[in-house]
C-alpha positions in Angstrom: 88.9 84.9 116.1 91.7 82.3 116.6 92.4 81.6 120.2 94.9 78.7 119.8 96.0 76.4 117.1 93.2 74.7 115.3 90.4 76.5 117.2 88.3 79.5 115.9 86.6 81.7 118.5 82.9 82.4 118.2 83.0 86.0 117.0 80.2 88.2 115.7 81.3 88.1 112.1 80.7 84.4 112.1 77.0 84.9 112.3 75.1 84.4 109.0 74.3 87.4 106.9 72.3 87.9 103.8 75.1 89.6 101.9 78.3 87.5 101.7 80.3 90.5 100.7 79.5 92.1 104.1 81.1 89.1 105.8 84.0 89.3 103.4 84.7 92.9 104.4 84.8 91.8 108.0 87.2 89.0 107.1 89.6 91.4 105.4 89.5 93.7 108.4 90.3 90.7 110.5 93.3 89.9 108.2 94.5 93.5 108.5 94.7 93.1 112.3 95.9 89.4 112.5 98.3 89.2 109.6 101.0 88.0 111.9 99.0 84.9 112.9 98.7 81.6 111.0 95.7 82.1 108.7 94.3 79.5 106.3 91.6 79.6 103.6 89.6 77.0 105.5 89.7 79.1 108.7 88.7 82.4 106.9 85.9 80.7 104.9 84.5 79.2 108.1 84.5 82.7 109.7 82.6 84.0 106.7 80.1 81.1 106.8 80.8 80.1 103.2 82.6 77.2 101.6 86.3 77.5 101.0 85.9 77.3 97.2 83.2 80.1 97.2 85.4 82.2 99.6 88.4 81.9 97.2 86.3 82.9 94.2 84.4 85.7 95.9 87.5 87.3 97.5 89.3 87.4 94.2 86.3 88.8 92.3 85.7 91.4 95.0 89.2 92.6 95.6 91.1 91.7 92.4 93.5 89.3 94.1 93.4 86.1 96.1 93.1 86.1 99.9 96.6 84.6 100.3 98.1 87.2 98.0 96.4 89.9 100.1 97.8 88.4 103.2 101.3 88.3 101.7 101.0 92.0 100.8 100.1 92.8 104.4 103.0 90.9 105.8 105.6 92.2 103.3 104.4 95.8 103.8 104.8 95.6 107.5 108.2 93.9 107.0 109.3 96.9 104.9 108.4 99.3 107.7 110.3 97.2 110.3 113.4 96.9 108.0 113.4 100.6 107.3 112.7 101.9 110.8 113.5 99.4 113.6 117.0 98.0 113.0 115.8 94.7 114.5 117.3 91.3 113.5 115.8 89.6 110.5 114.5 86.6 112.5 112.6 88.9 114.8 111.1 90.9 111.9 110.1 87.6 110.2 108.3 86.5 113.4 106.5 89.8 113.8 105.0 89.6 110.3 103.9 85.9 110.5 106.9 83.9 109.2 108.4 81.4 111.6 111.3 80.6 109.2 113.5 83.6 108.6 115.1 82.0 105.5 111.7 81.4 103.9 110.8 85.0 104.8 113.9 86.2 103.1 113.2 84.2 99.9 109.5 85.4 99.9 110.6 89.0 100.5 113.0 88.9 97.6 110.4 87.3 95.3 107.8 90.0 96.2 110.0 93.1 96.4 112.8 92.3 94.0 115.6 92.7 96.6 116.7 90.8 99.7 115.5 92.2 103.1 119.1 93.4 103.9 119.5 95.1 100.6 116.1 96.8 101.0 117.1 98.1 104.4 120.4 99.4 103.1 118.9 101.2 100.0 115.8 102.4 101.8 117.9 104.7 103.9 119.6 106.4 100.8 118.5 110.0 100.9 116.8 110.9 97.6 115.2 114.3 96.8 112.3 114.3 94.4 111.6 117.5 92.4 108.1 116.8 91.3 105.0 114.8 92.3 105.4 112.6 89.2 109.0 111.7 90.3 107.6 110.9 93.8 105.2 108.4 92.1 108.1 106.7 90.2 110.3 106.5 93.3 107.6 104.9 95.4 107.2 102.2 92.7 110.9 101.5 93.2 110.4 101.2 97.0 112.1 104.5 97.6 110.4 107.1 99.9 112.2 110.4 99.1 113.7 112.4 101.9 112.3 115.6 100.2 109.4 116.0 97.7 106.7 118.5 96.8 103.7 117.9 99.0 100.4 119.8 99.1 97.1 118.8 100.8 95.1 120.2 97.9 97.0 119.1 94.8 98.7 116.0 96.0 96.4 114.7 98.8 97.4 111.0 98.3 101.1 111.6 98.8 100.4 114.2 101.5 98.1 112.0 103.6 100.1 108.7 103.1 103.7 110.0 103.3 103.8 113.4 105.0 105.4 111.9 108.1 107.9 109.8 106.2 109.0 112.5 103.7 110.9 114.7 106.1 111.2 117.9 104.0 108.1 119.1 102.3 108.9 121.1 99.2 106.6 123.8 97.8 104.5 122.7 94.8 104.7 126.0 92.9 102.7 124.6 90.0 100.5 121.5 90.3 101.1 120.4 86.8 104.9 121.1 86.1 108.2 121.6 87.9 108.7 125.2 86.7 109.7 127.9 89.2 111.3 125.3 91.4 114.0 127.7 92.6 112.2 128.5 95.8 113.0 124.9 97.0 116.7 125.0 96.3 117.6 126.2 99.8 115.6 123.4 101.5 117.4 120.8 99.4 120.8 122.2 100.2 120.0 122.0 103.9 118.9 118.3 103.8 122.1 117.2 102.0 120.6 114.5 99.8 122.7 111.6 98.4 120.9 111.9 95.0 118.3 114.1 93.3 115.7 113.1 90.7 113.9 115.8 88.7 112.4 116.2 85.3 113.7 117.9 82.1 111.1 120.6 82.7 113.4 122.3 85.3 115.2 125.4 84.1 118.9 125.1 83.1 120.0 127.2 86.1 118.0 125.1 88.5 119.5 121.9 87.0 123.0 123.3 87.4 122.4 124.2 91.1 120.9 120.7 91.8 123.9 119.0 90.1 126.2 121.0 92.3 124.5 119.6 95.4 124.4 115.8 94.6 124.3 113.3 91.8 121.3 114.2 89.7 119.1 112.7 87.0 116.4 114.6 85.1 113.9 112.2 83.5 112.6 113.2 80.0 108.8 113.9 80.0 107.9 114.4 76.3 107.3 111.3 74.2 108.6 109.0 76.8 106.1 106.6 78.4 105.9 106.0 82.2 107.4 102.5 81.9 110.5 103.9 80.2 110.6 106.8 82.7 110.5 104.3 85.5 113.3 102.2 84.0 115.5 105.3 83.5 115.2 106.4 87.1 115.7 102.7 88.2 119.0 102.6 86.3 120.2 105.8 87.9 119.4 104.4 91.4 120.5 100.8 90.6 117.0 99.4 91.0 116.3 97.8 87.7 114.9 94.7 89.3 112.3 96.6 91.2 111.2 98.5 88.0 110.7 95.3 86.1 108.8 93.7 89.0 106.5 96.7 89.2 105.8 96.7 85.4 105.2 93.0 85.4 102.7 93.2 88.3 101.0 96.2 86.6 100.5 94.2 83.4 98.9 91.4 85.5 96.6 93.8 87.1 95.6 95.2 83.7 94.6 91.8 82.5 92.4 91.2 85.5 90.9 94.6 85.4 90.2 94.4 81.7 88.3 91.2 82.1 86.1 92.5 84.9 85.4 95.8 83.1 84.7 94.1 79.8 82.1 92.0 81.5 80.4 95.1 83.0 80.7 97.6 80.1 80.5 95.4 77.0 80.7 97.8 74.0 79.8 100.9 76.0 81.5 104.1 74.9 83.1 106.7 77.2 83.7 110.4 77.1 85.9 112.4 79.5 84.7 115.9 80.3 86.2 118.7 82.3 84.2 121.6 83.8 86.2 124.7 84.1 84.5 128.0 84.8 81.2 128.2 83.0 82.0 125.8 80.2 82.3 122.1 79.4 85.4 120.7 77.8 86.4 117.4 76.2 89.5 116.4 78.0 92.3 113.8 77.5 95.9 113.3 78.7 98.7 110.8 78.6 97.4 108.9 81.7 93.9 108.5 80.2 95.4 107.4 76.9 97.6 104.8 78.5 95.0 103.4 81.0 91.7 103.8 79.3 92.6 103.4 75.7 95.8 101.3 75.4 95.5 99.1 78.5 91.7 98.7 79.1 90.8 99.0 75.4 87.8 101.2 76.1 86.0 103.0 73.3 86.3 106.8 73.6 83.9 108.7 71.4 86.2 111.7 71.4 89.9 111.9 72.3 91.5 115.4 72.0 95.2 115.8 71.9 96.7 115.1 75.3 96.1 117.9 77.8 94.0 119.8 75.3 90.7 121.2 76.3 88.1 121.4 73.5 85.0 123.3 74.6 81.7 121.5 73.9 78.1 122.6 74.1 75.6 120.3 75.6 74.2 119.7 72.1 77.6 118.5 70.9 77.9 116.2 73.9 74.4 114.8 73.0 75.6 114.3 69.5 78.6 112.3 70.7 76.1 110.3 72.7 78.5 108.5 75.1 77.2 105.6 77.2 79.4 106.7 80.1 81.0 110.0 81.2 84.0 110.5 83.3 83.8 114.1 84.7 86.4 116.3 86.3 85.1 119.4 88.0 87.8 122.0 88.7 87.9 122.9 92.4 87.4 126.7 92.2 84.1 128.3 93.1 82.8 129.2 89.6 83.3 125.7 88.3 81.6 124.1 91.2 78.7 126.5 90.9 78.3 125.8 87.2 78.3 122.0 87.9 75.6 122.4 90.5 73.4 124.4 88.1 74.2 122.1 85.1 72.7 119.1 87.0 69.3 120.8 87.0 69.1 121.5 83.3 66.9 119.5 81.1 69.6 119.1 78.4 72.0 117.5 80.9 69.5 115.3 82.5 68.4 113.9 79.0 71.9 112.7 78.2 71.9 108.9 77.9 74.8 108.5 80.4 73.0 110.7 82.9 69.7 108.9 82.6 71.4 105.6 83.1 73.4 106.9 86.2 76.7 106.4 84.3 78.4 109.6 85.2 81.5 109.2 87.2 83.3 112.0 89.1 87.1 111.8 89.0 89.6 114.1 90.5 92.9 115.6 89.3 94.7 113.3 91.8 95.6 110.8 90.3 94.1 111.5 86.9 96.3 114.5 86.0 99.6 113.0 87.2 101.8 110.8 85.0 103.9 108.3 87.0 104.0 104.6 87.8 102.0 105.0 91.0 99.5 107.4 89.5 98.9 105.0 86.5 98.2 102.1 88.9 95.9 104.2 91.0 94.0 105.2 87.8 93.6 101.5 86.9 92.3 100.7 90.3 89.9 103.6 90.3 88.6 102.7 86.9 87.9 99.2 88.1 86.1 100.6 91.2 84.0 103.1 89.2 82.9 100.7 86.5 82.5 97.5 88.5 82.4 98.4 92.2 85.3 96.1 92.9 88.3 97.7 94.6 91.6 95.9 94.9 92.8 98.5 97.4 96.3 97.0 97.6 98.5 99.8 96.2 99.8 100.9 99.6 100.9 97.4 100.3 103.0 97.4 97.2 104.9 100.5 98.4 105.4 101.9 101.9 102.0 103.0 103.1 100.2 101.6 106.1 96.6 101.4 107.1 
């Protein structure tokens, strides 16, 4: 631990350990707590008891980004919180997050976020209502925390846990997959008086009309429009095109890094996505899986049904497809869970190649059933973690979350 300039205290994490990654995890925890202090590669490497060059390589391999980029993410994220909530002067915020020069901080913030700190503070406070969880995922990518959005601890646990205190009005998620039957939320939206409303074209005409009567509204198309274009459309409506392009650019960079790491681990292995519902196994595919696994990561799927189509398969048919790796979604209701528990004890399941090689990966509906900019990035990060064990874990620092 740093006690004064140029001096590193003798802390427990400096003691040699057999596993360098264990030391690295401690270093990252230290960075989380001391991001506002001067930190250098030399100092951090010394604390981890490894050479600076090895520290740089190991950190990036383990977490998918350099230590200095991670430190920047920590500082910029905290700066967002101060700008949005404190009303303090820019020089004071800069000092609080580790920048002694407020002008350098301002340039750095604009480079990382896409807008100046003053513009961020001004636009952050604009009251936007989101009419679906996918819209919430797009807004967060644009550095907008909606004033109202559908939140549910079961169907949207990520947004619920990370943003339930920042999203002031919790709308009812009447259907976890669409925005239909949204009328029950209209009274809540009227009361909060939003400046703008963003929904999807799945809303009913009468619901759209009522929303447009309340505030300027935009309804993003959902069919045959990819998440990048959806994000750009919402960004144009909110005058945030720069943030949209910055998000997409960074996503493409993350794809390249993840693809290299996953290729090194999987080689030519094939995958199959299965969904257990009730007492049956289904081959499953959706737009997010198509974009992340097929188009971006170039993984070989042995069977890809039409998006959101469930094709029931027998165990014999799964064995014929013979995937090297299986991604598995188990629906949360009791009958599906019971069937999954019983399935694991059957000889036919245990003889599958993916099962024998311990290459079955459980995934959940959140984020794998949502289609938005944030959900897609979360899928990419989860795929990297599942297949390689490396977890970037920087998504919240790209938006408004906090550890």
